[in-house]
Coordinates of C-alpha atoms in Angstrom, one line a residue:
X1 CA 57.7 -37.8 111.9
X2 CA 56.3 -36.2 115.3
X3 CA 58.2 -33.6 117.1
X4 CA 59.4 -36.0 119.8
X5 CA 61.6 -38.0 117.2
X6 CA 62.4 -34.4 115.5
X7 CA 64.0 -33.5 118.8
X8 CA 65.8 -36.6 119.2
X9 CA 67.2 -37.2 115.6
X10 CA 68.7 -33.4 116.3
X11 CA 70.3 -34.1 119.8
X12 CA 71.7 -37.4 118.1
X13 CA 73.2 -35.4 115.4
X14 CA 74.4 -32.3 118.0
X15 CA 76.3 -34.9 120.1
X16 CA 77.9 -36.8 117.0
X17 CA 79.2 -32.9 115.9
X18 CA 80.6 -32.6 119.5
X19 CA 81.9 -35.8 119.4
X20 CA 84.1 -35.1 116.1
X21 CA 85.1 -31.4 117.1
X22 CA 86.2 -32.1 120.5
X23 CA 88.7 -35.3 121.0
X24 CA 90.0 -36.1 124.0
X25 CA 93.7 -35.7 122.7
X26 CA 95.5 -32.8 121.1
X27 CA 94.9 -33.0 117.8
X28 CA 92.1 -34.2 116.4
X29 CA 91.8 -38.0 115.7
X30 CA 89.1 -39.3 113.2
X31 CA 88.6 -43.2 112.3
X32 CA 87.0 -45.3 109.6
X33 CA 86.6 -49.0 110.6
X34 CA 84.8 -51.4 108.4
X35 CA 85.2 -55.8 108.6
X36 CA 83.3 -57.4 106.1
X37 CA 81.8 -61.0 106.6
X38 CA 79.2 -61.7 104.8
X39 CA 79.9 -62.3 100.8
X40 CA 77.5 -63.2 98.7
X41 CA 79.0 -65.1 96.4
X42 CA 82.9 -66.0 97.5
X43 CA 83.6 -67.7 100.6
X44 CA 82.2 -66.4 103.9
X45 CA 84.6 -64.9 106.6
X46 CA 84.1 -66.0 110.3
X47 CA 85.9 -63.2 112.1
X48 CA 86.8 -60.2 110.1
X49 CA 83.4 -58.2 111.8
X50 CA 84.7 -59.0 114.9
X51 CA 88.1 -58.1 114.4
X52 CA 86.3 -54.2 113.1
X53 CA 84.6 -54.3 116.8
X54 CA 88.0 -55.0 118.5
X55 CA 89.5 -52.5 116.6
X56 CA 86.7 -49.9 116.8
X57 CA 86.9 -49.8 120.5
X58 CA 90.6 -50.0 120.8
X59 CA 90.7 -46.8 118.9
X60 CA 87.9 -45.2 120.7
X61 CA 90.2 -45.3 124.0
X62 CA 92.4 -43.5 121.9
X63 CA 90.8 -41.2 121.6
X64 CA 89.5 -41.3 118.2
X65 CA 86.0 -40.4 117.2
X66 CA 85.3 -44.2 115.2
X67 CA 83.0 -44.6 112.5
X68 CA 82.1 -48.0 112.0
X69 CA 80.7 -50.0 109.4
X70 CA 80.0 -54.2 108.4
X71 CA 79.0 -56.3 105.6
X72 CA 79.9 -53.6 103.2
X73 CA 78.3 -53.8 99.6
X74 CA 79.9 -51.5 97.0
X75 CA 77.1 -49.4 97.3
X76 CA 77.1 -49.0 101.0
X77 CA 81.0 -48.8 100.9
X78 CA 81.0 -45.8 98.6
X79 CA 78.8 -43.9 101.1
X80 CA 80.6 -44.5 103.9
X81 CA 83.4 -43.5 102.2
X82 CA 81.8 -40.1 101.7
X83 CA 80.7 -40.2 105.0
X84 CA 84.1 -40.3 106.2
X85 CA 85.3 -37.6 103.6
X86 CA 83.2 -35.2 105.1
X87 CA 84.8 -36.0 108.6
X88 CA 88.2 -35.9 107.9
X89 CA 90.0 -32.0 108.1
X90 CA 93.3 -30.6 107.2
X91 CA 95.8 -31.6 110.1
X92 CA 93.7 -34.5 111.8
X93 CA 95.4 -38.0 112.1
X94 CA 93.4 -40.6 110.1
X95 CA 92.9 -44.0 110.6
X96 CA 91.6 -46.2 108.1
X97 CA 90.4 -50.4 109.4
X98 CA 89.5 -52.7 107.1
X99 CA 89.4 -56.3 107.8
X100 CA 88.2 -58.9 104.9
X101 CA 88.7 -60.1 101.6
X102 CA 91.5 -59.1 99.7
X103 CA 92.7 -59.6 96.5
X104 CA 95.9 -58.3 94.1
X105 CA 96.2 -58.0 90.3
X106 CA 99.4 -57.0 88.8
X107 CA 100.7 -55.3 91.9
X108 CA 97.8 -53.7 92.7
X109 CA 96.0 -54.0 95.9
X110 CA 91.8 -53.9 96.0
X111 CA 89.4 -54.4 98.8
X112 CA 87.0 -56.7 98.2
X113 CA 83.2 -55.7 98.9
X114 CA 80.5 -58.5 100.1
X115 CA 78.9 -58.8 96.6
X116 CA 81.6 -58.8 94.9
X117 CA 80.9 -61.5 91.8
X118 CA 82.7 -64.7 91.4
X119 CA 84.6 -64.5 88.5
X120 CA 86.7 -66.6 86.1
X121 CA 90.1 -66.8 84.9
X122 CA 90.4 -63.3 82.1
X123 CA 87.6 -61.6 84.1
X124 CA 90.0 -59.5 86.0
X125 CA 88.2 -56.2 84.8
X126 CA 85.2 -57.0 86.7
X127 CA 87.6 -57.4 89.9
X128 CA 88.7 -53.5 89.4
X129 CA 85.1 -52.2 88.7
X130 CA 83.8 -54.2 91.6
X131 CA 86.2 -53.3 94.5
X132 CA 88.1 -50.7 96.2
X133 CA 92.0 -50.2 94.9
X134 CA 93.8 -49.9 98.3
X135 CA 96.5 -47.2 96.4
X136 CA 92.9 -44.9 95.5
X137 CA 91.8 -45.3 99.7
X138 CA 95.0 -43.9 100.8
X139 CA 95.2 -40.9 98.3
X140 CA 91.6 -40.2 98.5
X141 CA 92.2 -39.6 102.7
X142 CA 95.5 -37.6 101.7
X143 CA 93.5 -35.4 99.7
X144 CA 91.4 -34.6 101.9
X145 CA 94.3 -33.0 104.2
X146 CA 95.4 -35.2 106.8
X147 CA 98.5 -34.5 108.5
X148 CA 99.3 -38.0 109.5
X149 CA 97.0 -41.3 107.7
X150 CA 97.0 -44.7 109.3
X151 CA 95.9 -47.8 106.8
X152 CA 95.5 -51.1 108.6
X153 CA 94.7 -53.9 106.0
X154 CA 93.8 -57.2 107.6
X155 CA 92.7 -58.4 104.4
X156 CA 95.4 -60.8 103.2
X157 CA 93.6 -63.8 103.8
X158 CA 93.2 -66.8 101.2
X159 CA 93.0 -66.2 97.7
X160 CA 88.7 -65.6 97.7
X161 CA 88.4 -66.9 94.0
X162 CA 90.0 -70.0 94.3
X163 CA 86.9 -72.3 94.9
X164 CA 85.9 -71.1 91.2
X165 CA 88.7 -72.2 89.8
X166 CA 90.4 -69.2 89.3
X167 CA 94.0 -69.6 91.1
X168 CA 95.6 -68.0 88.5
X169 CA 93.8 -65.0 89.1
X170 CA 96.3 -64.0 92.2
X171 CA 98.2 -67.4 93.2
X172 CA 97.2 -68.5 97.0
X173 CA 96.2 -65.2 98.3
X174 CA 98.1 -62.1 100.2
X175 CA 98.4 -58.3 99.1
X176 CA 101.6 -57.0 96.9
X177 CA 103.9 -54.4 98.4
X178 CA 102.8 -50.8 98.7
X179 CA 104.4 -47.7 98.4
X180 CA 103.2 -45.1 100.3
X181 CA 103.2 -41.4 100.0
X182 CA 104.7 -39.4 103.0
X183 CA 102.7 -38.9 106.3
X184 CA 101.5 -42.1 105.6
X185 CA 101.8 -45.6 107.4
X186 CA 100.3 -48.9 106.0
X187 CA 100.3 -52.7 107.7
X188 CA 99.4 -55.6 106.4
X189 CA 98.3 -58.6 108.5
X190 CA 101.1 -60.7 106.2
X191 CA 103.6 -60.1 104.2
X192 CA 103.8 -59.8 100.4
X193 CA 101.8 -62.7 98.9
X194 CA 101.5 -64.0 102.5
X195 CA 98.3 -65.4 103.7
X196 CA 96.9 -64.3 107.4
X197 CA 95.5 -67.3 109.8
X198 CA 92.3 -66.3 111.1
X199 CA 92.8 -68.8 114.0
X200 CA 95.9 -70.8 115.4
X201 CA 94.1 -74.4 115.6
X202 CA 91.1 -76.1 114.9
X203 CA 90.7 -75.5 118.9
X204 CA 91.5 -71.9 119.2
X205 CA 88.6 -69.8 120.6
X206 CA 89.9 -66.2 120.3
X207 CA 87.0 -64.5 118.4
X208 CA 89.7 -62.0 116.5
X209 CA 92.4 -63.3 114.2
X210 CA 95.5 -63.6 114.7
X211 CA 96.5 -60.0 113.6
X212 CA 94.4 -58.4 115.6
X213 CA 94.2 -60.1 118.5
X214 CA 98.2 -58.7 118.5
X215 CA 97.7 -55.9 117.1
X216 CA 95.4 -54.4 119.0
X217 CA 97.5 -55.9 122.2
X218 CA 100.4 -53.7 121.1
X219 CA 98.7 -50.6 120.5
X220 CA 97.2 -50.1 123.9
X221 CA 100.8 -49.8 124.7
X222 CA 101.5 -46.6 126.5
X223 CA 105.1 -44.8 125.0
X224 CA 105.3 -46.9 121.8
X225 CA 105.9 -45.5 118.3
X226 CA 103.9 -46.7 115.2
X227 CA 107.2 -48.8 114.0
X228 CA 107.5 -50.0 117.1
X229 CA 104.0 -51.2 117.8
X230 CA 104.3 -52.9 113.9
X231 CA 107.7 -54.6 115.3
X232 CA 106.2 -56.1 117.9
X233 CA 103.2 -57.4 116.0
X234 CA 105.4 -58.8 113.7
X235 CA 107.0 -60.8 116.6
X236 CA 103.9 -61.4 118.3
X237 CA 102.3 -62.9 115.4
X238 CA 105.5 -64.5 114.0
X239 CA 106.1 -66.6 117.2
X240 CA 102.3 -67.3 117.5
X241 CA 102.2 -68.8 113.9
X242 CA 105.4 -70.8 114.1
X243 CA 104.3 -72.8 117.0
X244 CA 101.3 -73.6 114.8
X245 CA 103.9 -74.6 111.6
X246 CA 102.8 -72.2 109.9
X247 CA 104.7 -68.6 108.9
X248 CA 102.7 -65.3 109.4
X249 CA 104.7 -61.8 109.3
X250 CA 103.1 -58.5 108.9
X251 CA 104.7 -55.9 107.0
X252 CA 104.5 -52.6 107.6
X253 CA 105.8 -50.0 105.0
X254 CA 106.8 -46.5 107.0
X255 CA 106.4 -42.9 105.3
X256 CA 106.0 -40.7 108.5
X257 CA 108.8 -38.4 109.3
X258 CA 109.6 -38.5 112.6
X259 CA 108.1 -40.6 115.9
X260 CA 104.3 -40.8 116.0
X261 CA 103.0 -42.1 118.9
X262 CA 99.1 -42.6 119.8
X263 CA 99.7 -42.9 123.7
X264 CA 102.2 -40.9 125.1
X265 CA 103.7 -42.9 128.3
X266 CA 102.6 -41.5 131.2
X267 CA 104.0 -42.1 135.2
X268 CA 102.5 -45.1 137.1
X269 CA 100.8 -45.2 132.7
X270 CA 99.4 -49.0 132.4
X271 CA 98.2 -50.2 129.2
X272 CA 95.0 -50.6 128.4
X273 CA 93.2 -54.0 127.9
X274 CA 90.9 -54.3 124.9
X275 CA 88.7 -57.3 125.2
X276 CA 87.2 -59.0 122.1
X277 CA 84.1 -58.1 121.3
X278 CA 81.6 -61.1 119.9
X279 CA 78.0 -60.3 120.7
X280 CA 78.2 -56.6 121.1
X281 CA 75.9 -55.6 118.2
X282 CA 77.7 -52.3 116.4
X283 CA 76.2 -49.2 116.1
X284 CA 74.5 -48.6 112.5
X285 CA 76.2 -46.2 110.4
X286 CA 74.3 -43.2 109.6
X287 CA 73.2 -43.6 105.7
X288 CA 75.2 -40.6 103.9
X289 CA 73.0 -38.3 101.4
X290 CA 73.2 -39.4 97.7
X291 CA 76.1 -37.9 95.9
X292 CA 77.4 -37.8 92.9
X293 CA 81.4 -39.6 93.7
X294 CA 83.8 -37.4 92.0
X295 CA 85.6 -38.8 88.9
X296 CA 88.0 -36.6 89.2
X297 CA 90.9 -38.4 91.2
X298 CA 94.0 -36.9 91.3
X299 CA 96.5 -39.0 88.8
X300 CA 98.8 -41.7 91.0
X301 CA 102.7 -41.9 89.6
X302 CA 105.3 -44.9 89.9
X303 CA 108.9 -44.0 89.3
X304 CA 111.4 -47.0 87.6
X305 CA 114.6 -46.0 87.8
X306 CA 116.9 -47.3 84.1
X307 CA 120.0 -46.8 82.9
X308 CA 119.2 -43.4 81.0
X309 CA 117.6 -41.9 84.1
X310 CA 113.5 -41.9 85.4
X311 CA 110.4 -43.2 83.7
X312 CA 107.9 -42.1 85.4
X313 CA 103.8 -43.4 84.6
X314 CA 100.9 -41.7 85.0
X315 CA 97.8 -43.6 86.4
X316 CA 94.1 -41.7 85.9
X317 CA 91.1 -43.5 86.8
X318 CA 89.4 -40.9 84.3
X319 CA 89.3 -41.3 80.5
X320 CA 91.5 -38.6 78.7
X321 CA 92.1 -36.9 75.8
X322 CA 95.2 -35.0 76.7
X323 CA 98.5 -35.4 79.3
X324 CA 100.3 -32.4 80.2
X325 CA 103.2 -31.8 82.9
X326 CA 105.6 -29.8 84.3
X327 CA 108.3 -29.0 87.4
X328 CA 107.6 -27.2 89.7
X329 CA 104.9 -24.2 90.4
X330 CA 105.7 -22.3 87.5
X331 CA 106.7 -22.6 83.8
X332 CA 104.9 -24.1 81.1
X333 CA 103.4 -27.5 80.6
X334 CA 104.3 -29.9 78.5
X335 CA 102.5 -32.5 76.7
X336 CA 102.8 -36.1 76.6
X337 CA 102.1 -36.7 73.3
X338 CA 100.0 -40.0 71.9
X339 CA 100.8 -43.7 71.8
X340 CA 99.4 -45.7 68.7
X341 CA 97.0 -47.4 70.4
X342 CA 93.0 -46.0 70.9
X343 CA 91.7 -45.8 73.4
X344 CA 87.7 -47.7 73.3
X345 CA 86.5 -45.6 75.9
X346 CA 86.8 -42.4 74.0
X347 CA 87.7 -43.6 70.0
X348 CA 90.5 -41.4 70.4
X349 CA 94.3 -42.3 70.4
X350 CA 95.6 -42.8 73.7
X351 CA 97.5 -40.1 75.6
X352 CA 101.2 -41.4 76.5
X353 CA 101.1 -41.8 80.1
X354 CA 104.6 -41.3 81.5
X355 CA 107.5 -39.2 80.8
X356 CA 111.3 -39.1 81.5
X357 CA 113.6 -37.3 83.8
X358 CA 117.5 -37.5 83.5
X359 CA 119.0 -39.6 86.3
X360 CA 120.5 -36.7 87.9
X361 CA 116.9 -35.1 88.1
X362 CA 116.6 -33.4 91.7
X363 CA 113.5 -33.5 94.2
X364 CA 110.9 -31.4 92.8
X365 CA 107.0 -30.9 92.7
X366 CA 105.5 -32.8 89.4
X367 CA 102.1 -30.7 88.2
X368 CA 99.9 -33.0 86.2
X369 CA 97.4 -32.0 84.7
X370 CA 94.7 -33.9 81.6
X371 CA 91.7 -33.1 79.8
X372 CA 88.8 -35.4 80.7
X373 CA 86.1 -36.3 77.4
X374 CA 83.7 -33.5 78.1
X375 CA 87.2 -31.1 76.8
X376 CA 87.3 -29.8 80.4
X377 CA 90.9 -29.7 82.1
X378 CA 91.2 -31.2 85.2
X379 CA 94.5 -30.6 87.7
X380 CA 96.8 -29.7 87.5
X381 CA 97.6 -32.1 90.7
X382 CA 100.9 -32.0 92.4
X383 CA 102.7 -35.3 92.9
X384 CA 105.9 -35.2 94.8
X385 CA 109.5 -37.2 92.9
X386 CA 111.7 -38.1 96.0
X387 CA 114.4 -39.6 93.8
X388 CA 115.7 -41.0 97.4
X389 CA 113.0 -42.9 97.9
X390 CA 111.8 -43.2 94.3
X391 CA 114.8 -45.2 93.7
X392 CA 114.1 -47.8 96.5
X393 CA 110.0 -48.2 96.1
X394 CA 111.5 -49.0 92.3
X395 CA 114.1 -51.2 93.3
X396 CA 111.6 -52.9 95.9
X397 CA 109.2 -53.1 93.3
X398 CA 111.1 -55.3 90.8
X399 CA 112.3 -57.2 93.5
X400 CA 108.9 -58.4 94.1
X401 CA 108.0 -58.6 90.4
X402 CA 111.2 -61.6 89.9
X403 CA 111.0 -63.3 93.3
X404 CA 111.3 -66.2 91.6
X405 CA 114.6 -65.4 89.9
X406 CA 116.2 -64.2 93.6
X407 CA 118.9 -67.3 93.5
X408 CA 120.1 -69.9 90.6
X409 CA 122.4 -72.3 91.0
X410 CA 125.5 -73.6 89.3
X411 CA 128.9 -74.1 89.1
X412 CA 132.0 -76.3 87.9
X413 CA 134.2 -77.4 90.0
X414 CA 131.7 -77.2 93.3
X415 CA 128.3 -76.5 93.5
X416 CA 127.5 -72.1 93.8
X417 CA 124.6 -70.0 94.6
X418 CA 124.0 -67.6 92.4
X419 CA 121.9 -64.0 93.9
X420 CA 122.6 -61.5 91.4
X421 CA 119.2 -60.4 90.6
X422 CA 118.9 -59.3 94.6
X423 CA 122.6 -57.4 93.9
X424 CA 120.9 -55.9 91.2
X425 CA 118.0 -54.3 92.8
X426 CA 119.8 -53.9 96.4
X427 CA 119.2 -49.9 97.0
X428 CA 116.0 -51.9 98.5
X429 CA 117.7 -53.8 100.8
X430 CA 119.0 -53.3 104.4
X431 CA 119.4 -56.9 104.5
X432 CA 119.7 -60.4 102.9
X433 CA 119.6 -63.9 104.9
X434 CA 119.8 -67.7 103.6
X435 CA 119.2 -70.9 105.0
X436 CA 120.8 -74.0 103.6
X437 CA 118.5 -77.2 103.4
X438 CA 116.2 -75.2 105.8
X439 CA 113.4 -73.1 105.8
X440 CA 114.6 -70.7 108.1
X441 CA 117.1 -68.2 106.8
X442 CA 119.8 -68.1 109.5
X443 CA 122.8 -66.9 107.7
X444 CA 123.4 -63.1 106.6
X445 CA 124.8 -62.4 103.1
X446 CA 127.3 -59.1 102.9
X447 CA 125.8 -57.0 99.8
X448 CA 127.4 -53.6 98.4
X449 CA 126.0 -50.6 99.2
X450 CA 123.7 -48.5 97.1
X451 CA 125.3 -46.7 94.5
X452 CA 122.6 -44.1 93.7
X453 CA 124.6 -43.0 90.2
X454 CA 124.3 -46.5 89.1
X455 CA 121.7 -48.3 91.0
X456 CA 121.6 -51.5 89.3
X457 CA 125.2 -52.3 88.7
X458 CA 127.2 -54.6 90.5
X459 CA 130.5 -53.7 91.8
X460 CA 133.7 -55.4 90.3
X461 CA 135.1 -56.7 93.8
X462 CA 130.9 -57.9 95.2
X463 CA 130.9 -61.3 95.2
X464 CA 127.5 -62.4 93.5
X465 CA 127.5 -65.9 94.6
X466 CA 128.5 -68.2 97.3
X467 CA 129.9 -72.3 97.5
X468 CA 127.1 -74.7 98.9
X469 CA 128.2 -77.8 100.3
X470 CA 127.6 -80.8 97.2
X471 CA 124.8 -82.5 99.4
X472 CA 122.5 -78.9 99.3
X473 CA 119.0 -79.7 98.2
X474 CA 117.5 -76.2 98.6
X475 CA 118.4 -72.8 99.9
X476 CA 115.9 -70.1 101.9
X477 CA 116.1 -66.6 101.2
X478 CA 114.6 -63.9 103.1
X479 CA 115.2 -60.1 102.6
X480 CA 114.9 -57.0 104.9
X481 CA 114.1 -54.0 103.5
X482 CA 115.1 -50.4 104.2
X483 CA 111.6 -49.8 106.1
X484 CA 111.8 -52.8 108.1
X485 CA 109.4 -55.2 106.7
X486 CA 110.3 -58.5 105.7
X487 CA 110.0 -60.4 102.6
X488 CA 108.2 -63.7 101.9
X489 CA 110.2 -66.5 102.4
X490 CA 111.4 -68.4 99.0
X491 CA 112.8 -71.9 98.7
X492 CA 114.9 -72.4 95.5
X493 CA 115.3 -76.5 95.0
X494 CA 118.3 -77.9 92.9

């Protein structure tokens, strides 16, 4: 290399360090944006890249210091995802982009890479070792320290596997609920097990989809909060995808504490306008050094709340010979003890992955830690129980698992509507709407309260059903829940 491309390579570099260690706002705003067109081997995406440009230079006005990558392979994923770990500091705000294929299995969210293969029905595995799990994205950035994380996942789009036969892989496409740890905020272009339009018409010639193309509208609006700007999107693209017959609603799931806004209003403020961005080749991202990724990922926890109190389960992406716990920061650990099953990876029987609190159990600190095959141990990890909000991510959780038990019908003497299974699980819900013979729910259902000493039971005096007229044919239901999103819409038929 001669000393002239030396010098260069090295001013490059200087100016990127500037770049990241002096934003133009108060605290320091760093941005991963990635759109993925290209698959190799599922079916090819027209304007997710170009949605990633859009979005790359809508943040860059924001102030955020953008790195930007396209046509991700797993490979070149992992390394920009190192890349970006080496970025991100204690106390910046994060933003995480990605815009392409993705997929859900059992509940779980992953982000598909362009060569991911095409599989068949039972070949889920290869799903999980190909892709990215959305949950592992977001606690991989919160590891790394940030004070406030940002996940934008345009990536609900149509079921990817279909054309192979595999439909019952996921159904027709869309993402599962989240539940996100605080400081962090997560949309999705749709709603649980929605699918996202990446054009209005046959004749619409906006280069972004219709997510973005809001989206990215709302968020050069001076003075608006993030549940704002996701409130507006949701309108935005609601009212855009009705005209077009068709239902699109993002859902956003809020775990900030307080207002967080990316443009403070200012006087005589205007917002600013982001074109779409078609030809504009993006800048290469800057190969990261081989590393070894770290297997080591701190464990991820759901809570269920039961009659007898909490279950709470341990997920490790690392084989293990051991489970130990305890509350708190001091005290001893306590062990999990075995199930009866073995575990193929290691020969060995299988740690017990969850254990129990009493239903009274307060807000504390959970230290997990496990011992990985090599006998080494690993943690312990701190994973904050909110029973608060435990309770509802639980409650929203089997919600989503028997959507298709939501309403039944009977009756004697007249026709009813029965919506017991939403009473049941209502610490969830801020609020419940039906439609009769319609699509649209237009009618708001009184439910009980929460009752957080006993979630699940239905009050004596709650009426659990309603009289439909004898000529009903179907009934709509749509729920609200306690962070504002919205539920898919379900039709129940007689």
């Amino acid at each position: 290399m001669t000393s002239h491309r030396i010098r260069t390579l090295l001013i490059g570099l200087v100016a990127l360090a500037a770049a990241f260690a002096a934003p133009a706002y108060a605290e320091r705003r760093v941005a991963l944006v990635i759109g993925n067109n290209d698959y190799r081997n599922v079916p090819r995406l027209q304007k997710a890249v170009n949605d990633a440009r859009t979005m790359s230079d809508a943040l860059k006005q924001l102030g955020f210091n953008v790195l930007f990558a396209e046509n991700q392979t797993r490979q070149a994923f992992s390394e920009t995802m190192l890349a970006f770990d080496k970025i991100v500091e204690p106390g910046d705000t994060a933003f995480f982009f990605f815009a392409g294929h993705g997929f859900e299995i059992n509940g779980q969210n992953y982000l598909l890479p362009t060569d991911i293969a095409a599989v068949t029905q039972g070949q889920e595995e290869l799903i999980r070792d190909g892709a990215f799990a959305a949950e592992r994205v977001i606690s991989r950035l919160q590891a790394r320290g940030a004070r406030t994380s940002i996940f934008v996942f345009d990536a609900c789009r149509n079921n990817p596997f279909e054309a192979t036969g595999t439909r019952a892989l996921g159904g027709s496409g869309g993402l599962a609920p989240i539940s996100p740890p605080e400081g962090v905020f997560v949309i999705f272009s749709a709603g649980a097990k929605q699918t996202a339009l990446d054009r209005l018409n046959d004749n619409d010639p906006n280069p972004n989809s219709v997510f973005t193309r809001s989206f990215v509208r709302e968020l050069a609006q001076p003075g608006l909060n993030l549940v704002q700007i996701a409130k507006r999107t949701q309108s935005d693209v609601r009212q855009m995808t009705a005209a077009a017959s068709r239902m699109q609603t993002p859902a956003y799931y809020d775990q900030i504490v307080g207002d967080f806004v990316l443009r403070p209003a200012k006087d005589g403020d205007r917002a600013i306008a982001v074109e779409p961005q078609v030809q504009v080749a993006a800048l290469p991202v800057q190969p990261a050094p081989p590393i070894v990724i770290d297997n080591g990922n701190a464990p991820i926890a759901s809570f269920m709340r039961h009659n007898g109190g909490w279950s709470i389960a341990f997920s490790i992406a690392d084989p293990t010979l051991a489970i130990s716990w305890r509350l708190g920061e001091s005290g001893e650990f306590k062990e999990t003890g075995f199930t009866d099953a073995l575990d193929p990876r290691t020969r060995r029987r299988m740690p017990n992955p969850s254990i129990e609190l009493p239903n009274d159990a307060p807000a504390a600190t959970i230290q997990v830690r496990y011992v990985d095959p090599t006998g080494q141990m690993q943690g312990p990890f701190p994973i904050k129980f909110d029973p608060e909000a435990a309770l509802i991510a639980s409650h929203r959780k089997l919600l989503d698992m028997t959507s298709n038990s939501w309403l039944a019908f009977g009756g004697y003497s007249g026709p009813l509507v029965y919506y017991s299974q939403i009473l049941s699980y209502r610490c969830a819900i801020r609020e419940m709407r039906i439609g009769i013979d319609t699509t649209v729910p237009n009618q708001v259902v009184k439910i009980p309260p929460c009752n957080p000493r006993d979630p699940s039971a239905i009050p004596e005096n709650a009426a659990s059903y309603m009289k439909i007229p004898a000529s009903t044919r179907s009934v709509s239901v749509e729920l609200t829940y306690q962070d504002g999103s919205l539920s898919e819409i379900k039709n129940f038929r007689r």
